[in-house]
Tab-separated table of N, CA and C in Angstrom:
chain	number	residue	atom	x	y	z
A	1	MET	N	3.010	29.351	-6.532
A	1	MET	CA	3.548	28.555	-5.875
A	1	MET	C	4.028	28.642	-4.944
A	2	LYS	N	3.835	28.166	-3.638
A	2	LYS	CA	5.432	28.528	-2.847
A	2	LYS	C	6.174	27.315	-2.436
A	3	PHE	N	7.416	27.466	-2.306
A	3	PHE	CA	8.141	26.227	-1.837
A	3	PHE	C	9.480	26.708	-1.357
A	4	SER	N	10.027	25.689	-0.471
A	4	SER	CA	11.597	26.076	-0.168
A	4	SER	C	12.419	25.758	-1.122
A	5	LEU	N	13.826	26.775	-0.737
A	5	LEU	CA	14.423	26.253	-1.495
A	5	LEU	C	15.070	25.134	-1.463
A	6	SER	N	15.023	23.987	-0.594
A	6	SER	CA	15.575	22.509	0.017
A	6	SER	C	14.686	21.677	-0.790
A	7	PHE	N	13.535	21.705	-0.928
A	7	PHE	CA	12.553	21.058	-2.085
A	7	PHE	C	13.208	21.375	-3.053
A	8	LEU	N	13.116	22.458	-3.839
A	8	LEU	CA	13.947	22.488	-5.147
A	8	LEU	C	15.064	21.959	-5.321
A	9	ARG	N	15.897	22.333	-4.005
A	9	ARG	CA	17.465	21.720	-4.631
A	9	ARG	C	17.492	19.869	-3.698
A	10	ASP	N	15.806	18.970	-3.599
A	10	ASP	CA	15.988	18.091	-3.567
A	10	ASP	C	16.171	17.588	-5.562
A	11	LEU	N	15.994	18.417	-6.138
A	11	LEU	CA	15.514	17.828	-7.660
A	11	LEU	C	17.337	18.764	-8.172
A	12	ILE	N	17.372	19.829	-8.528
A	12	ILE	CA	18.643	20.750	-8.637
A	12	ILE	C	19.430	21.211	-7.848
A	13	PRO	N	20.762	20.180	-7.496
A	13	PRO	CA	21.332	20.855	-6.250
A	13	PRO	C	21.638	22.352	-7.107
A	14	THR	N	21.711	23.413	-6.951
A	14	THR	CA	21.642	24.818	-7.371
A	14	THR	C	22.218	25.755	-6.139
A	15	PRO	N	23.793	26.083	-6.450
A	15	PRO	CA	24.123	26.694	-5.631
A	15	PRO	C	23.149	28.391	-5.316
A	16	LEU	N	22.600	29.048	-6.233
A	16	LEU	CA	22.367	29.884	-6.458
A	16	LEU	C	21.326	30.311	-4.908
A	17	THR	N	21.269	31.575	-4.545
A	17	THR	CA	20.221	32.137	-3.499
A	17	THR	C	19.195	32.322	-4.243
A	18	SER	N	18.023	32.434	-3.293
A	18	SER	CA	16.686	32.893	-3.809
A	18	SER	C	16.571	33.897	-4.102
A	19	ALA	N	17.114	35.032	-3.663
A	19	ALA	CA	16.950	35.974	-4.623
A	19	ALA	C	17.891	36.076	-6.254
A	20	GLU	N	18.868	35.119	-6.833
A	20	GLU	CA	19.278	34.440	-7.929
A	20	GLU	C	18.309	33.601	-8.475
A	21	LEU	N	17.568	32.703	-7.393
A	21	LEU	CA	16.601	31.884	-8.056
A	21	LEU	C	15.708	33.218	-8.913
A	22	GLY	N	14.842	34.449	-7.712
A	22	GLY	CA	13.726	34.635	-7.982
A	22	GLY	C	14.150	35.403	-9.756
A	23	ASP	N	15.534	35.488	-9.624
A	23	ASP	CA	15.289	36.535	-10.808
A	23	ASP	C	15.905	35.724	-12.191
A	24	VAL	N	16.103	34.045	-11.691
A	24	VAL	CA	16.311	33.607	-12.688
A	24	VAL	C	14.413	33.059	-13.272
A	25	PHE	N	13.777	32.704	-12.860
A	25	PHE	CA	12.405	32.668	-12.924
A	25	PHE	C	12.303	34.053	-13.559
A	26	THR	N	12.112	34.755	-12.500
A	26	THR	CA	11.467	35.956	-13.259
A	26	THR	C	11.728	36.219	-15.115
A	27	MET	N	13.227	36.084	-15.492
A	27	MET	CA	13.650	35.863	-17.077
A	27	MET	C	13.105	35.042	-18.013
A	28	VAL	N	12.911	33.938	-17.347
A	28	VAL	CA	12.264	32.762	-17.904
A	28	VAL	C	10.534	32.626	-18.140
A	29	GLY	N	10.588	33.932	-17.748
A	29	GLY	CA	8.569	34.063	-17.555
A	29	GLY	C	7.995	34.258	-16.585
A	30	PHE	N	8.387	34.057	-15.408
A	30	PHE	CA	7.046	33.769	-14.291
A	30	PHE	C	7.759	34.909	-13.282
A	31	GLU	N	6.836	35.083	-12.551
A	31	GLU	CA	6.729	36.540	-11.273
A	31	GLU	C	7.347	35.739	-10.401
A	32	LEU	N	8.156	36.274	-9.417
A	32	LEU	CA	8.811	36.391	-8.068
A	32	LEU	C	7.236	37.244	-7.506
A	33	GLU	N	6.890	36.355	-6.355
A	33	GLU	CA	5.645	37.569	-6.018
A	33	GLU	C	6.138	38.135	-4.839
A	34	GLU	N	7.558	36.920	-3.997
A	34	GLU	CA	7.816	37.247	-2.756
A	34	GLU	C	8.842	35.895	-2.358
A	35	ILE	N	10.122	36.819	-1.441
A	35	ILE	CA	10.667	35.815	-0.699
A	35	ILE	C	10.545	35.998	0.427
A	36	PHE	N	10.216	34.623	1.123
A	36	PHE	CA	9.605	34.548	2.500
A	36	PHE	C	10.532	33.522	3.596
A	37	HIS	N	11.130	33.442	4.544
A	37	HIS	CA	11.631	32.956	5.544
A	37	HIS	C	10.510	31.925	5.925
A	38	SER	N	10.303	30.279	6.146
A	38	SER	CA	9.569	29.647	6.634
A	38	SER	C	9.973	28.513	7.680
A	39	GLU	N	10.020	27.993	8.571
A	39	GLU	CA	10.714	26.936	9.098
A	39	GLU	C	11.708	27.401	9.485
A	40	GLY	N	12.584	28.038	9.304
A	40	GLY	CA	14.412	27.728	8.950
A	40	GLY	C	14.596	28.223	7.819
A	41	GLU	N	13.719	28.216	6.894
A	41	GLU	CA	14.613	28.311	5.664
A	41	GLU	C	13.822	29.200	4.447
A	42	ASP	N	14.438	29.844	3.965
A	42	ASP	CA	14.363	30.884	2.351
A	42	ASP	C	13.325	30.755	1.814
A	43	CYS	N	11.934	30.784	1.401
A	43	CYS	CA	11.253	29.840	0.692
A	43	CYS	C	10.834	31.193	-0.381
A	44	LEU	N	10.421	30.632	-1.803
A	44	LEU	CA	9.686	31.435	-2.608
A	44	LEU	C	8.463	31.121	-3.395
A	45	ASP	N	7.892	32.422	-3.614
A	45	ASP	CA	6.291	32.368	-3.911
A	45	ASP	C	6.407	32.854	-5.319
A	46	ILE	N	5.874	32.196	-6.322
A	46	ILE	CA	6.662	32.349	-7.645
A	46	ILE	C	4.387	32.245	-8.377
A	47	ASN	N	4.453	33.277	-9.190
A	47	ASN	CA	3.418	32.790	-9.607
A	47	ASN	C	3.565	32.725	-11.256
A	48	ILE	N	2.905	31.172	-11.056
A	48	ILE	CA	2.648	30.597	-12.179
A	48	ILE	C	1.641	31.063	-13.223
A	49	MET	N	1.676	31.212	-14.518
A	49	MET	CA	0.352	32.124	-15.125
A	49	MET	C	-0.563	31.187	-15.942
A	50	ALA	N	-1.616	31.205	-16.104
A	50	ALA	CA	-3.047	30.143	-16.275
A	50	ALA	C	-2.304	29.166	-17.937
A	51	ASN	N	-1.365	29.569	-18.672
A	51	ASN	CA	-0.855	28.867	-19.816
A	51	ASN	C	0.497	28.352	-19.432
A	52	ARG	N	1.053	28.094	-17.893
A	52	ARG	CA	2.186	27.596	-18.037
A	52	ARG	C	1.660	26.460	-17.041
A	53	GLY	N	0.924	25.638	-17.000
A	53	GLY	CA	0.738	24.039	-16.449
A	53	GLY	C	1.296	23.821	-16.148
A	54	ASP	N	2.504	23.435	-16.985
A	54	ASP	CA	3.829	22.579	-16.845
A	54	ASP	C	4.423	22.868	-15.809
A	55	ALA	N	4.594	24.378	-15.229
A	55	ALA	CA	5.516	24.240	-14.639
A	55	ALA	C	4.662	24.626	-12.752
A	56	ALA	N	3.670	24.204	-13.078
A	56	ALA	CA	3.231	24.566	-11.640
A	56	ALA	C	3.443	23.551	-10.902
A	57	SER	N	4.156	22.861	-10.192
A	57	SER	CA	4.708	22.056	-9.348
A	57	SER	C	6.489	21.998	-9.097
A	58	VAL	N	6.758	21.666	-8.024
A	58	VAL	CA	8.536	22.138	-8.336
A	58	VAL	C	9.092	21.367	-9.266
A	59	LEU	N	8.570	19.971	-9.640
A	59	LEU	CA	9.129	19.221	-10.390
A	59	LEU	C	8.959	20.351	-12.122
A	60	GLY	N	8.151	20.981	-12.323
A	60	GLY	CA	8.240	21.849	-13.487
A	60	GLY	C	8.914	22.979	-13.338
A	61	LEU	N	9.241	23.262	-12.369
A	61	LEU	CA	9.972	25.075	-11.991
A	61	LEU	C	11.683	24.051	-11.764
A	62	ALA	N	12.068	23.034	-11.795
A	62	ALA	CA	12.714	22.679	-11.500
A	62	ALA	C	13.379	22.089	-13.137
A	63	ARG	N	12.461	21.702	-14.046
A	63	ARG	CA	12.984	21.557	-15.481
A	63	ARG	C	13.229	22.797	-16.146
A	64	GLU	N	12.020	24.169	-15.333
A	64	GLU	CA	12.883	25.353	-16.018
A	64	GLU	C	14.223	25.756	-15.844
A	65	LEU	N	14.673	25.453	-14.484
A	65	LEU	CA	15.552	25.966	-13.957
A	65	LEU	C	16.936	25.336	-14.239
A	66	HIS	N	16.919	23.724	-14.693
A	66	HIS	CA	17.513	23.192	-15.546
A	66	HIS	C	17.890	23.770	-17.186
A	67	ALA	N	16.573	23.928	-18.123
A	67	ALA	CA	16.963	24.215	-19.118
A	67	ALA	C	18.019	25.460	-18.977
A	68	LYS	N	17.300	26.160	-17.915
A	68	LYS	CA	18.517	27.114	-18.255
A	68	LYS	C	19.758	27.608	-17.789
A	69	ARG	N	19.712	26.452	-16.423
A	69	ARG	CA	21.063	26.330	-16.115
A	69	ARG	C	21.581	24.929	-16.041
A	70	PRO	N	21.966	24.114	-16.726
A	70	PRO	CA	22.199	22.681	-16.950
A	70	PRO	C	23.541	22.274	-15.819
A	71	GLU	N	24.378	23.672	-15.574
A	71	GLU	CA	25.601	23.360	-15.299
A	71	GLU	C	25.453	22.914	-13.701
A	72	ASP	N	23.756	23.337	-13.302
A	72	ASP	CA	23.570	22.685	-11.433
A	72	ASP	C	23.690	21.776	-11.219
A	73	GLY	N	23.024	20.661	-12.513
A	73	GLY	CA	23.148	19.324	-12.647
A	73	GLY	C	21.995	18.948	-12.075
A	74	ALA	N	21.779	17.605	-12.297
A	74	ALA	CA	20.481	17.067	-11.198
A	74	ALA	C	20.425	15.600	-10.567
A	75	THR	N	19.524	16.202	-9.511
A	75	THR	CA	19.634	14.560	-8.931
A	75	THR	C	18.520	13.315	-9.893
A	76	ASP	N	19.530	12.006	-8.531
A	76	ASP	CA	18.735	11.191	-9.332
A	76	ASP	C	17.319	10.789	-9.047
A	77	LEU	N	17.084	11.541	-7.717
A	77	LEU	CA	15.529	11.958	-7.565
A	77	LEU	C	14.675	12.537	-9.364
A	78	PHE	N	15.681	13.621	-9.502
A	78	PHE	CA	14.724	14.960	-10.529
A	78	PHE	C	14.853	13.805	-11.743
A	79	ARG	N	15.543	12.536	-11.998
A	79	ARG	CA	16.104	12.106	-12.924
A	79	ARG	C	15.013	10.736	-12.920
A	80	ARG	N	14.374	10.108	-11.859
A	80	ARG	CA	13.346	9.130	-12.456
A	80	ARG	C	12.334	10.365	-12.365
A	81	LEU	N	12.066	10.924	-11.689
A	81	LEU	CA	11.019	11.643	-12.099
A	81	LEU	C	10.413	12.072	-12.974
A	82	ILE	N	11.253	12.595	-14.217
A	82	ILE	CA	11.028	12.738	-15.768
A	82	ILE	C	10.950	12.156	-16.146
A	83	ALA	N	11.505	10.975	-16.038
A	83	ALA	CA	11.510	9.533	-16.793
A	83	ALA	C	9.926	8.985	-17.495
A	84	ASP	N	10.041	8.497	-18.384
A	84	ASP	CA	8.479	8.033	-18.943
A	84	ASP	C	8.416	6.696	-17.883
A	85	SER	N	7.882	6.186	-17.257
A	85	SER	CA	8.076	4.903	-16.785
A	85	SER	C	6.844	3.840	-17.536
A	86	GLY	N	5.868	4.267	-18.071
A	86	GLY	CA	5.017	3.960	-18.950
A	86	GLY	C	3.897	3.215	-17.825
A	87	PRO	N	3.025	2.504	-18.735
A	87	PRO	CA	1.996	1.940	-18.110
A	87	PRO	C	2.742	0.673	-17.117
A	88	ARG	N	1.783	0.141	-15.985
A	88	ARG	CA	2.084	-0.693	-15.432
A	88	ARG	C	1.572	-1.910	-15.242
A	89	SER	N	1.761	-3.767	-15.095
A	89	SER	CA	0.552	-3.707	-14.752
A	89	SER	C	1.150	-4.891	-13.481
A	90	GLY	N	0.156	-5.706	-12.093
A	90	GLY	CA	0.416	-6.524	-11.371
A	90	GLY	C	-0.153	-7.025	-10.914
A	91	PRO	N	-0.162	-7.054	-9.297
A	91	PRO	CA	-0.977	-7.268	-8.666
A	91	PRO	C	-2.564	-6.488	-7.892
A	92	ALA	N	-1.568	-5.020	-8.304
A	92	ALA	CA	-3.147	-4.525	-8.450
A	92	ALA	C	-4.405	-4.313	-8.876
A	93	GLU	N	-3.806	-4.433	-9.761
A	93	GLU	CA	-5.396	-4.960	-10.619
A	93	GLU	C	-6.406	-5.977	-10.102
A	94	ALA	N	-5.548	-7.260	-9.952
A	94	ALA	CA	-6.062	-8.133	-9.199
A	94	ALA	C	-6.979	-7.567	-7.975
A	95	MET	N	-6.715	-6.568	-7.063
A	95	MET	CA	-7.580	-6.057	-5.936
A	95	MET	C	-8.096	-4.923	-5.875
A	96	ALA	N	-8.522	-4.346	-7.291
A	96	ALA	CA	-8.492	-3.058	-7.074
A	96	ALA	C	-9.421	-3.113	-8.919
A	97	ARG	N	-10.966	-2.298	-9.165
A	97	ARG	CA	-11.708	-2.946	-10.406
A	97	ARG	C	-11.419	-1.348	-11.112
A	98	ILE	N	-11.181	-0.479	-11.774
A	98	ILE	CA	-11.755	1.319	-12.039
A	98	ILE	C	-12.187	0.350	-13.394
A	99	THR	N	-13.671	1.632	-13.215
A	99	THR	CA	-14.222	1.412	-14.726
A	99	THR	C	-14.228	3.062	-14.728
A	100	ILE	N	-14.245	3.315	-16.125
A	100	ILE	CA	-14.463	4.501	-16.468
A	100	ILE	C	-15.684	4.782	-17.401
A	101	GLN	N	-16.043	5.829	-17.112
A	101	GLN	CA	-17.732	6.063	-18.129
A	101	GLN	C	-17.981	7.373	-18.181
A	102	THR	N	-16.870	7.857	-18.854
A	102	THR	CA	-17.241	8.349	-19.949
A	102	THR	C	-15.546	8.988	-20.579
A	103	GLU	N	-16.349	9.429	-22.066
A	103	GLU	CA	-14.620	9.234	-22.636
A	103	GLU	C	-14.075	10.664	-22.507
A	104	ASN	N	-14.232	11.501	-21.587
A	104	ASN	CA	-13.836	12.304	-20.939
A	104	ASN	C	-12.480	12.091	-20.586
A	105	CYS	N	-12.729	11.330	-19.169
A	105	CYS	CA	-11.476	10.583	-18.958
A	105	CYS	C	-10.559	10.110	-19.950
A	106	THR	N	-9.531	10.844	-20.055
A	106	THR	CA	-8.541	9.641	-20.848
A	106	THR	C	-7.905	9.074	-20.455
A	107	ARG	N	-7.565	9.202	-18.942
A	107	ARG	CA	-5.968	8.611	-18.025
A	107	ARG	C	-6.919	8.760	-16.733
A	108	TYR	N	-6.741	7.471	-16.118
A	108	TYR	CA	-6.975	6.959	-14.907
A	108	TYR	C	-6.357	6.190	-14.268
A	109	ALA	N	-4.989	6.472	-13.516
A	109	ALA	CA	-3.719	5.636	-12.687
A	109	ALA	C	-3.817	5.065	-10.884
A	110	PHE	N	-3.446	4.373	-11.062
A	110	PHE	CA	-3.791	3.627	-9.569
A	110	PHE	C	-2.730	2.676	-9.073
A	111	ARG	N	-2.438	2.574	-7.582
A	111	ARG	CA	-1.795	1.972	-7.025
A	111	ARG	C	-2.405	1.237	-6.265
A	112	VAL	N	-2.184	0.483	-5.385
A	112	VAL	CA	-2.564	-0.119	-4.503
A	112	VAL	C	-1.157	-0.271	-3.151
A	113	ILE	N	-1.637	-0.004	-2.264
A	113	ILE	CA	-0.279	0.320	-1.381
A	113	ILE	C	-0.827	-0.423	-0.345
A	114	GLU	N	0.038	-1.539	0.504
A	114	GLU	CA	-1.044	-2.635	1.646
A	114	GLU	C	-0.161	-2.288	3.277
A	115	ASN	N	-0.760	-2.610	4.070
A	115	ASN	CA	-0.387	-2.504	5.358
A	115	ASN	C	0.609	-0.931	5.797
A	116	VAL	N	-0.193	0.104	5.258
A	116	VAL	CA	-0.199	1.728	6.027
A	116	VAL	C	-1.182	1.608	7.028
A	117	GLU	N	-0.168	2.702	8.202
A	117	GLU	CA	-0.962	2.891	9.235
A	117	GLU	C	-0.695	4.473	9.084
A	118	ASN	N	-2.644	5.003	9.053
A	118	ASN	CA	-1.918	6.384	8.765
A	118	ASN	C	-2.050	7.435	10.933
A	119	GLY	N	-0.968	8.062	10.630
A	119	GLY	CA	-0.914	9.109	11.855
A	119	GLY	C	-0.534	10.150	11.695
A	120	ASP	N	0.244	10.867	12.547
A	120	ASP	CA	1.155	11.970	11.990
A	120	ASP	C	2.551	11.805	10.734
A	121	SER	N	2.629	12.852	10.376
A	121	SER	CA	3.516	12.684	9.781
A	121	SER	C	4.374	12.944	9.754
A	122	PRO	N	5.889	12.351	9.465
A	122	PRO	CA	7.149	13.050	9.535
A	122	PRO	C	7.540	14.756	9.671
A	123	ALA	N	8.049	15.322	10.279
A	123	ALA	CA	8.999	16.454	11.395
A	123	ALA	C	8.998	16.925	9.171
A	124	TRP	N	9.514	16.462	8.836
A	124	TRP	CA	10.245	17.123	7.471
A	124	TRP	C	9.095	17.632	6.796
A	125	LEU	N	7.943	16.110	6.916
A	125	LEU	CA	7.158	16.405	5.440
A	125	LEU	C	5.671	17.518	5.888
A	126	GLN	N	5.765	17.583	7.187
A	126	GLN	CA	5.087	18.649	8.068
A	126	GLN	C	5.589	19.754	7.552
A	127	LYS	N	6.895	19.834	7.733
A	127	LYS	CA	7.839	21.296	7.627
A	127	LYS	C	7.610	21.657	6.101
A	128	ARG	N	7.491	20.877	5.062
A	128	ARG	CA	7.615	21.058	4.173
A	128	ARG	C	6.153	21.668	3.166
A	129	LEU	N	5.189	21.240	4.005
A	129	LEU	CA	3.694	21.397	3.609
A	129	LEU	C	3.634	23.091	4.315
A	130	ILE	N	4.108	23.056	5.059
A	130	ILE	CA	3.956	24.604	5.827
A	130	ILE	C	4.607	25.634	5.057
A	131	GLN	N	5.809	25.443	4.880
A	131	GLN	CA	6.608	26.193	3.368
A	131	GLN	C	5.804	26.400	2.673
A	132	SER	N	4.844	25.338	2.152
A	132	SER	CA	4.508	25.922	0.214
A	132	SER	C	3.041	26.196	1.109
A	133	GLY	N	2.333	25.922	1.770
A	133	GLY	CA	0.542	26.945	2.179
A	133	GLY	C	0.753	26.402	2.742
A	134	GLN	N	0.353	25.245	2.629
A	134	GLN	CA	-0.322	23.710	3.461
A	134	GLN	C	-0.251	23.588	4.712
A	135	ARG	N	-1.124	22.960	5.014
A	135	ARG	CA	-1.578	22.661	6.144
A	135	ARG	C	-1.452	21.181	6.640
A	136	PRO	N	-0.343	20.656	7.270
A	136	PRO	CA	-0.244	18.860	7.831
A	136	PRO	C	-2.096	18.542	8.501
A	137	ILE	N	-2.177	17.351	7.696
A	137	ILE	CA	-3.432	17.273	8.358
A	137	ILE	C	-2.643	15.326	8.908
A	138	SER	N	-2.604	14.397	8.074
A	138	SER	CA	-1.942	13.298	8.413
A	138	SER	C	-1.868	12.490	7.289
A	139	LEU	N	-0.810	11.442	7.746
A	139	LEU	CA	0.505	10.844	6.704
A	139	LEU	C	-0.218	10.664	5.991
A	140	LEU	N	-1.462	10.190	5.079
A	140	LEU	CA	-1.917	10.129	3.745
A	140	LEU	C	-2.641	10.904	3.182
A	141	VAL	N	-3.006	11.855	3.653
A	141	VAL	CA	-3.262	12.811	3.111
A	141	VAL	C	-1.530	14.142	2.886
A	142	ASP	N	-1.016	14.329	3.931
A	142	ASP	CA	0.157	15.130	3.645
A	142	ASP	C	0.752	13.897	2.617
A	143	LEU	N	0.990	13.000	2.314
A	143	LEU	CA	1.861	12.572	1.094
A	143	LEU	C	1.002	12.265	0.115
A	144	THR	N	-0.504	13.067	-0.467
A	144	THR	CA	-0.808	13.024	-1.621
A	144	THR	C	-0.545	14.381	-1.766
A	145	ASN	N	-1.364	15.543	-1.041
A	145	ASN	CA	-0.796	16.897	-0.888
A	145	ASN	C	1.167	17.146	-1.614
A	146	TYR	N	1.540	16.431	-1.137
A	146	TYR	CA	3.166	16.586	-0.878
A	146	TYR	C	3.737	15.836	-2.529
A	147	VAL	N	2.701	15.042	-2.841
A	147	VAL	CA	3.119	14.267	-3.978
A	147	VAL	C	2.855	15.574	-5.492
A	148	MET	N	1.306	16.124	-5.233
A	148	MET	CA	0.643	16.984	-5.692
A	148	MET	C	1.588	18.085	-5.852
A	149	LEU	N	2.447	19.075	-5.150
A	149	LEU	CA	2.835	19.638	-4.796
A	149	LEU	C	4.696	19.614	-5.557
A	150	GLU	N	5.215	18.523	-5.207
A	150	GLU	CA	6.274	18.053	-5.953
A	150	GLU	C	6.213	17.757	-7.879
A	151	THR	N	4.810	17.250	-8.125
A	151	THR	CA	4.830	16.692	-9.648
A	151	THR	C	3.743	17.522	-10.323
A	152	GLY	N	2.619	18.212	-9.702
A	152	GLY	CA	1.618	18.746	-10.516
A	152	GLY	C	0.351	17.838	-10.487
A	153	GLN	N	0.695	16.705	-10.370
A	153	GLN	CA	-0.488	15.900	-10.139
A	153	GLN	C	-1.206	15.709	-8.651
A	154	PRO	N	-2.705	15.987	-9.009
A	154	PRO	CA	-3.438	15.748	-8.064
A	154	PRO	C	-3.708	14.432	-7.584
A	155	LEU	N	-3.822	14.121	-6.495
A	155	LEU	CA	-4.408	12.549	-6.151
A	155	LEU	C	-5.366	12.566	-4.909
A	156	HIS	N	-5.391	11.529	-5.288
A	156	HIS	CA	-6.446	11.336	-3.953
A	156	HIS	C	-6.338	9.464	-3.021
A	157	ALA	N	-6.338	9.239	-2.468
A	157	ALA	CA	-6.466	8.033	-1.347
A	157	ALA	C	-7.408	7.698	-0.919
A	158	PHE	N	-7.744	6.330	-0.666
A	158	PHE	CA	-9.098	5.767	-0.677
A	158	PHE	C	-8.457	4.334	0.292
A	159	ASP	N	-9.409	4.387	0.839
A	159	ASP	CA	-9.069	3.242	2.081
A	159	ASP	C	-10.321	2.150	1.602
């Protein structure tokens, strides 16, 4: 998994350098593939083992770092992302209807967002995607890819 230090620091404001972070992740069982420079920032490429799907996101790695180094603190974004917000209901239910047609699907969540115009992504989003080994495509696709990198949850946008 490739990510920039600033992507991680949005969640955990650690003062560690990229090499020091690589050492921490290695000590908790992840393999540092490389430290590289992209778009003006240091980035890490961490090998996530198949049995550690919980860490296959920037949020998952931030959780590991926070467990190892709680003195680095946490941002409000980190706290919101790890909080269990529970099920929601509201006007989206009236706008879309989902039918689960198999018992193998244990959960399906959706959100309706109106009045969104697709176009180019902001420069900061394109930069984060490039640093993570992704190619920016358009605002809606880039947002779903960004959330997937951040949370580990794949998304799809429907129009």
